[in-house]
Tab-separated table of C-alpha atoms in Angstrom:
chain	number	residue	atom	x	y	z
A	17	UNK	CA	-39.328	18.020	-20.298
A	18	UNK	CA	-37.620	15.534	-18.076
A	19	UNK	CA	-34.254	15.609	-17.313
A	20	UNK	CA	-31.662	13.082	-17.803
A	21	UNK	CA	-28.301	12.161	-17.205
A	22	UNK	CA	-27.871	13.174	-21.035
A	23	UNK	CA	-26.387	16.466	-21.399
A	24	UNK	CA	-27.124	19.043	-23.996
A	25	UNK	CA	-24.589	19.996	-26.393
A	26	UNK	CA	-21.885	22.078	-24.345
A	27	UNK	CA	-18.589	21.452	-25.932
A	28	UNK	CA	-17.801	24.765	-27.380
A	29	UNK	CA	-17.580	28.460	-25.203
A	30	UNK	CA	-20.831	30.045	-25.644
A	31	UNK	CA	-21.156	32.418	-28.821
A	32	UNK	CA	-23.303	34.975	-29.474
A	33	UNK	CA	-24.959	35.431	-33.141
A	34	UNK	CA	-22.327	37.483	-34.691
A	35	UNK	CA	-20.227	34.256	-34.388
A	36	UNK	CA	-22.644	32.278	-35.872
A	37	UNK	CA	-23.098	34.622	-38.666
A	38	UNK	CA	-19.215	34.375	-39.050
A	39	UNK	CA	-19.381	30.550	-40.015
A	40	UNK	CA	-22.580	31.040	-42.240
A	41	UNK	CA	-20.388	33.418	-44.206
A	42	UNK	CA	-17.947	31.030	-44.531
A	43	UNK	CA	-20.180	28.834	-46.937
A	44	UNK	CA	-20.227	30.016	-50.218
A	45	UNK	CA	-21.801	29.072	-53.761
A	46	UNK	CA	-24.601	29.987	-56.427
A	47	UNK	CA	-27.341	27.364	-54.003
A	48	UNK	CA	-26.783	28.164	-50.576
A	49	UNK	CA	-29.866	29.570	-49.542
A	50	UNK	CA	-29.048	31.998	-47.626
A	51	UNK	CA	-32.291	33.870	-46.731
A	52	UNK	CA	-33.863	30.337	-45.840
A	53	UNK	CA	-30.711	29.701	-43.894
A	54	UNK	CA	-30.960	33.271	-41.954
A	55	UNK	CA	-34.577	32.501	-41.083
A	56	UNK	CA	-33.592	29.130	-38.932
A	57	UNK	CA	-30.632	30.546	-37.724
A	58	UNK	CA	-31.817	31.985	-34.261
A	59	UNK	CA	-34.735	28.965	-33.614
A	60	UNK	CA	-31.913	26.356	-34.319
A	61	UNK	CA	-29.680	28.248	-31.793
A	62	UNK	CA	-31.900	28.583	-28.932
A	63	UNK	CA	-32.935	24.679	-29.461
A	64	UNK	CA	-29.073	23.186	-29.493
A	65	UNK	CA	-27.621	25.864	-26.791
A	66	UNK	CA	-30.581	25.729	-24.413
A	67	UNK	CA	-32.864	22.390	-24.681
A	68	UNK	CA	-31.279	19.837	-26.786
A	69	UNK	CA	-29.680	16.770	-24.267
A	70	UNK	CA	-27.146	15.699	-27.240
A	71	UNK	CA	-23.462	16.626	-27.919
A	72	UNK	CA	-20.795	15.204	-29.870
A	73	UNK	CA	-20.098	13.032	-27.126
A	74	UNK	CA	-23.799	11.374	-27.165
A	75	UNK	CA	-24.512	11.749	-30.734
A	76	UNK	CA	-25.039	7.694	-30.783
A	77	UNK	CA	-26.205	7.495	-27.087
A	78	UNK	CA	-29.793	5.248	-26.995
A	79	UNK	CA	-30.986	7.794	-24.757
A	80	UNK	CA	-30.106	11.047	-26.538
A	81	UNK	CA	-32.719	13.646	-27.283
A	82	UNK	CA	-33.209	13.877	-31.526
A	83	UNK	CA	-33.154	16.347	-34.169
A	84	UNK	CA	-34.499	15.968	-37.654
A	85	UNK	CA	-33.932	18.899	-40.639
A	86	UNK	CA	-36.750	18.723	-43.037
A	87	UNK	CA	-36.647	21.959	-44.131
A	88	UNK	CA	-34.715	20.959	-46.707
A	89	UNK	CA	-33.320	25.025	-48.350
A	90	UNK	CA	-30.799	26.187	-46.248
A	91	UNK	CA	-28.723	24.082	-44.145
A	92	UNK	CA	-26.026	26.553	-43.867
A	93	UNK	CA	-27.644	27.436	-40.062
A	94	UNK	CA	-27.689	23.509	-39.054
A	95	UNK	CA	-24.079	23.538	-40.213
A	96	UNK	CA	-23.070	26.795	-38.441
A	97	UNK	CA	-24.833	26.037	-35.286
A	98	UNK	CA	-23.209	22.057	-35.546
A	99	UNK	CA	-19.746	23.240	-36.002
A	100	UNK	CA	-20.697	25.951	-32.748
A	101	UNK	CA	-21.308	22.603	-30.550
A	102	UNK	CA	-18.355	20.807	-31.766
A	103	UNK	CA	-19.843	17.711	-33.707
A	104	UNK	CA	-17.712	19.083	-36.483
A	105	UNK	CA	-14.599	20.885	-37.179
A	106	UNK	CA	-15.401	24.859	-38.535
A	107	UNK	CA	-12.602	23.688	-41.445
A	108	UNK	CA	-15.333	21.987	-42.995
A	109	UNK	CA	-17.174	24.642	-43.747
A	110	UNK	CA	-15.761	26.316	-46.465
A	111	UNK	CA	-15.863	23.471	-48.655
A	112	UNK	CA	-19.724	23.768	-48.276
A	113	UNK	CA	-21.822	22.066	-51.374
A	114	UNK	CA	-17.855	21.454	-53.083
A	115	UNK	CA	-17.505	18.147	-54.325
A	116	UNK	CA	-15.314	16.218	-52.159
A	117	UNK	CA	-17.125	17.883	-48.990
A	118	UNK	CA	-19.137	16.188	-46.838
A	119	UNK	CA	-21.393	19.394	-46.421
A	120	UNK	CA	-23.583	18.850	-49.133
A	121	UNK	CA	-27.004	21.232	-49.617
A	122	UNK	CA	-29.043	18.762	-48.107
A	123	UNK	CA	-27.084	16.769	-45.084
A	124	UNK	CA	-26.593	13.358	-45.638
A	125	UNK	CA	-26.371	11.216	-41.889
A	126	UNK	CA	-23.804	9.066	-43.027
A	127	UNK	CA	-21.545	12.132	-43.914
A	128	UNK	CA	-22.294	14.720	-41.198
A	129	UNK	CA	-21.595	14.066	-37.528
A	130	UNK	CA	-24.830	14.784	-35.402
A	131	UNK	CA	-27.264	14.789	-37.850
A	132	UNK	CA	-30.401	12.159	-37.451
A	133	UNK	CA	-31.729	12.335	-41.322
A	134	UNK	CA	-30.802	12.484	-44.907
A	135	UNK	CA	-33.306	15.455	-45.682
A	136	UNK	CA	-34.171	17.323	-48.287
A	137	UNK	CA	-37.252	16.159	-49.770
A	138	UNK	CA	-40.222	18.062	-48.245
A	139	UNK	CA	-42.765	16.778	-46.390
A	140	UNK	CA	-40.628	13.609	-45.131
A	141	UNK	CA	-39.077	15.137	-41.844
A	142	UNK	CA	-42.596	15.508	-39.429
A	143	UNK	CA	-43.685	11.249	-40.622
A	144	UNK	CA	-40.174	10.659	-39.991
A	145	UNK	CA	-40.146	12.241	-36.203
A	146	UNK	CA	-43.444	10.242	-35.621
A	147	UNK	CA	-41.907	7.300	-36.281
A	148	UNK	CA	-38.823	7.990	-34.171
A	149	UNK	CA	-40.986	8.894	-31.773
A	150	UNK	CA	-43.234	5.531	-32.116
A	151	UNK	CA	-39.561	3.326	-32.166
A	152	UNK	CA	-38.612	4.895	-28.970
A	153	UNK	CA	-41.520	4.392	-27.162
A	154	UNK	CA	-41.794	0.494	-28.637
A	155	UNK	CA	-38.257	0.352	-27.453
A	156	UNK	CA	-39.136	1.790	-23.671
A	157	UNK	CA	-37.212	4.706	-24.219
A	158	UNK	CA	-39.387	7.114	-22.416
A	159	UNK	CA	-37.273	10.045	-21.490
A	160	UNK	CA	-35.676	11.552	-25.354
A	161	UNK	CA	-37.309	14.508	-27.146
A	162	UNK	CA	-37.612	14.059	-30.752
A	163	UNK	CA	-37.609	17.525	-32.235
A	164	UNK	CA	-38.141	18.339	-35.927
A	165	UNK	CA	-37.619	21.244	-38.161
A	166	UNK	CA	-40.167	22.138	-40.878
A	167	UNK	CA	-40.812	25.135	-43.083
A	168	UNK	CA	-44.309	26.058	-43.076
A	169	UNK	CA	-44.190	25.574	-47.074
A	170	UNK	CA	-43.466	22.014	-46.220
A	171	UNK	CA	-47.296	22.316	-44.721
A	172	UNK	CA	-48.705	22.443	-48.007
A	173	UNK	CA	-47.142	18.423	-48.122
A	174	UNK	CA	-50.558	15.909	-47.472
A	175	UNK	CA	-47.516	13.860	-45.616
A	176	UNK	CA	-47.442	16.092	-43.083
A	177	UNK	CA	-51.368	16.153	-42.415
A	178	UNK	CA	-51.245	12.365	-42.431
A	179	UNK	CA	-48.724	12.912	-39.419
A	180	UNK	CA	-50.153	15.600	-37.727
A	181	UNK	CA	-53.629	13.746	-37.641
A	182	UNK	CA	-51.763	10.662	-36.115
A	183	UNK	CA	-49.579	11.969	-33.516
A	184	UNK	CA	-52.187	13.800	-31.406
A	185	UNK	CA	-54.961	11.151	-30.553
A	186	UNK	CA	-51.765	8.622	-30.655
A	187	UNK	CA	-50.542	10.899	-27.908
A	188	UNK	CA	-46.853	11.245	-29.050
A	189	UNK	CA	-45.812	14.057	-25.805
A	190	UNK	CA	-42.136	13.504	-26.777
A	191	UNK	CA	-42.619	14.469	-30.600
A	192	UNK	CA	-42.167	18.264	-30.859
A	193	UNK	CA	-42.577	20.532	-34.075
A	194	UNK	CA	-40.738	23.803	-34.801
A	195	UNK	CA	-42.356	25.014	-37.388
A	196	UNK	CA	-40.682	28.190	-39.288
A	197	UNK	CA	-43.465	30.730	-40.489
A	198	UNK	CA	-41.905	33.320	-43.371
A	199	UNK	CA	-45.475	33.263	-45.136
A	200	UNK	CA	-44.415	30.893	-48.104
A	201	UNK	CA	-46.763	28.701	-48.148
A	202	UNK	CA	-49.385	28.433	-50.563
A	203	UNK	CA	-52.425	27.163	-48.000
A	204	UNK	CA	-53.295	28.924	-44.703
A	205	UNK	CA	-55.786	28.519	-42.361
A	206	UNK	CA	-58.392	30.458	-40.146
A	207	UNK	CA	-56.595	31.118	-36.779
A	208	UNK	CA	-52.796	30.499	-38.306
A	209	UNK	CA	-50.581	27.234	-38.863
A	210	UNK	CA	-51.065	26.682	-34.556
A	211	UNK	CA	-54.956	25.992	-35.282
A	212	UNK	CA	-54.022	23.332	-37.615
A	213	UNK	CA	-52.136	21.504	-34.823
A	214	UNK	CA	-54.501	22.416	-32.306
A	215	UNK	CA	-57.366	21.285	-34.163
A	216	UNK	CA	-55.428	17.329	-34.174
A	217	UNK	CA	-55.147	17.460	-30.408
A	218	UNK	CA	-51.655	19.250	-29.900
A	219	UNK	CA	-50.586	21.904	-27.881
A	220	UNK	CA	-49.131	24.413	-29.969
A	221	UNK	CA	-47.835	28.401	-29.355
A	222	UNK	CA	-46.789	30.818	-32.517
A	223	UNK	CA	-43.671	32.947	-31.049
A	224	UNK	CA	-41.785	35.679	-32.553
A	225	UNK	CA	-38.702	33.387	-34.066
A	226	UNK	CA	-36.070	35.603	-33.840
A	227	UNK	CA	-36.634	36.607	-29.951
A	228	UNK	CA	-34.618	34.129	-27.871
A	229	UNK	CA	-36.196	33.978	-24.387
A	230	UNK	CA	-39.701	33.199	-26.153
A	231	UNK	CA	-38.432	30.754	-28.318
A	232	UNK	CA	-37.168	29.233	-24.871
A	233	UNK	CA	-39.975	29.642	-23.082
A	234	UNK	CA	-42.519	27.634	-25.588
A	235	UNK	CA	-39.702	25.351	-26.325
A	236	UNK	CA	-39.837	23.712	-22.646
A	237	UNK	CA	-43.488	24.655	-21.747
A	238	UNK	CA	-45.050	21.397	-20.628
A	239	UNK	CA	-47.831	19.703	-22.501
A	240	UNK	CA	-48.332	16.413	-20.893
A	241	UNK	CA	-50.055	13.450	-22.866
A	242	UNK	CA	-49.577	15.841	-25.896
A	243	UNK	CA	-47.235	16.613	-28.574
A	244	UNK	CA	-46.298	19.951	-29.254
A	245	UNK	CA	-45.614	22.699	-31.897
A	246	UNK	CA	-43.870	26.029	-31.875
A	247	UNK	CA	-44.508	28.032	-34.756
A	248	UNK	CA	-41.605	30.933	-34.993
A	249	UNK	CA	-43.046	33.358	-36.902
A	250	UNK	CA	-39.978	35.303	-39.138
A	251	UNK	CA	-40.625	38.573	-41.227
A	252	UNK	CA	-40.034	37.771	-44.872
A	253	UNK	CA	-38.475	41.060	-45.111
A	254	UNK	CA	-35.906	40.284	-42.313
A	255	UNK	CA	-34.420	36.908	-44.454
């Protein structure tokens, strides 16, 4: 990745997972998702503590790095791990999914501080982060990462085929996937979710998602001329 006078998000003392765990809890209600939350939790962590060069004071900067939510169960870790950076006060979230709160079970952009997409439909978010990618690069803007979150369920979406076909031979090397493997979808392939990627033209790595220094690690390997995909493979039984 290269480096930029953008910083990543750094506006809040470093907390350790039992903190984040602490806001989840505080979001409550009968659709909260929690084991879809659970399984982002530590992949979303790693990417806004470590690699992301965006914080609340950049959130509208042109040369920002971007994340887009597609996985659209679960937002409770995108909340947590927003209100852990500071783009949001930790008030907020108890009122999660409540009517008059602006945390609603899929985030809306014009509501939440910080976040990129109204999500929630799957199979929108990995088109969407090609064509972010596409707009920055028509606009010159060479150095931001565009990163985007997808369930692997999402896979069994033909959008997201349509944009993984494109984005390799188009050569998008800013455009990065994480994709989150808890064996729900219905499709597989030979070789795992990575050989799908691979097979397009991108470089891609399966980690184990809840282990921090790998997710690290294949979050800022380089892949020049390439875009890549991390597939954080999650135990069902751990969610």
């Amino acid at each position: 990745m290269t480096k930029t006078a953008t910083t990543r998000a750094a506006t809040s003392p470093d907390l350790d997972a039992s903190d984040l765990h602490r806001l989840m809890a505080l979001m409550t209600g009968d659709e909260k998702h929690g084991p879809a939350a659970t399984s982002t939790l530590d992949a979303l962590w790693v990417l806004y503590d470590r690699v992301l060069r965006v914080s609340p004071a950049t959130a509208d900067a042109p040369g920002r790095d971007r994340f887009l939510l597609s996985k659209g169960h679960g937002p409770m870790a995108y909340y947590a791990v927003l209100a852990a950076k500071g783009f949001f006060p930790a008030a907020w979230l108890p009122g999660f999914g409540s009517y008059a709160s602006p945390l609603g079970h899929h985030p809306d952009r014009t509501l939440v501080p910080g976040v990129e997409i109204g999500s929630g439909s799957l199979g929108h978010g990995l088109p969407l982060a090609v064509g972010t990618a596409l707009g920055l690069r028509a606009r010159g803007l060479t150095d931001p990462n565009v990163w985007v979150l997808i369930g692997d369920a999402e896979l069994d979406e033909g959008s997201n085929h349509e944009a993984i076909a494109y984005a390799g031979p188009a050569g998008l090397e800013r455009l990065h996937t994480l994709v989150i493997d808890n064996s729900s979808a219905t499709h597989g392939w030979p070789g795992g979710i990575a050989s799908r990627f691979e097979a397009a033209g991108w470089s891609a790595q399966t980690v184990d998602g809840r282990d921090h220094e790998a997710l690290h690690s294949a979050y800022m390997a380089p892949h020049p001329g390439r875009p890549r995909v991390v597939v954080a493979r999650v135990e069902p039984k751990n969610d």
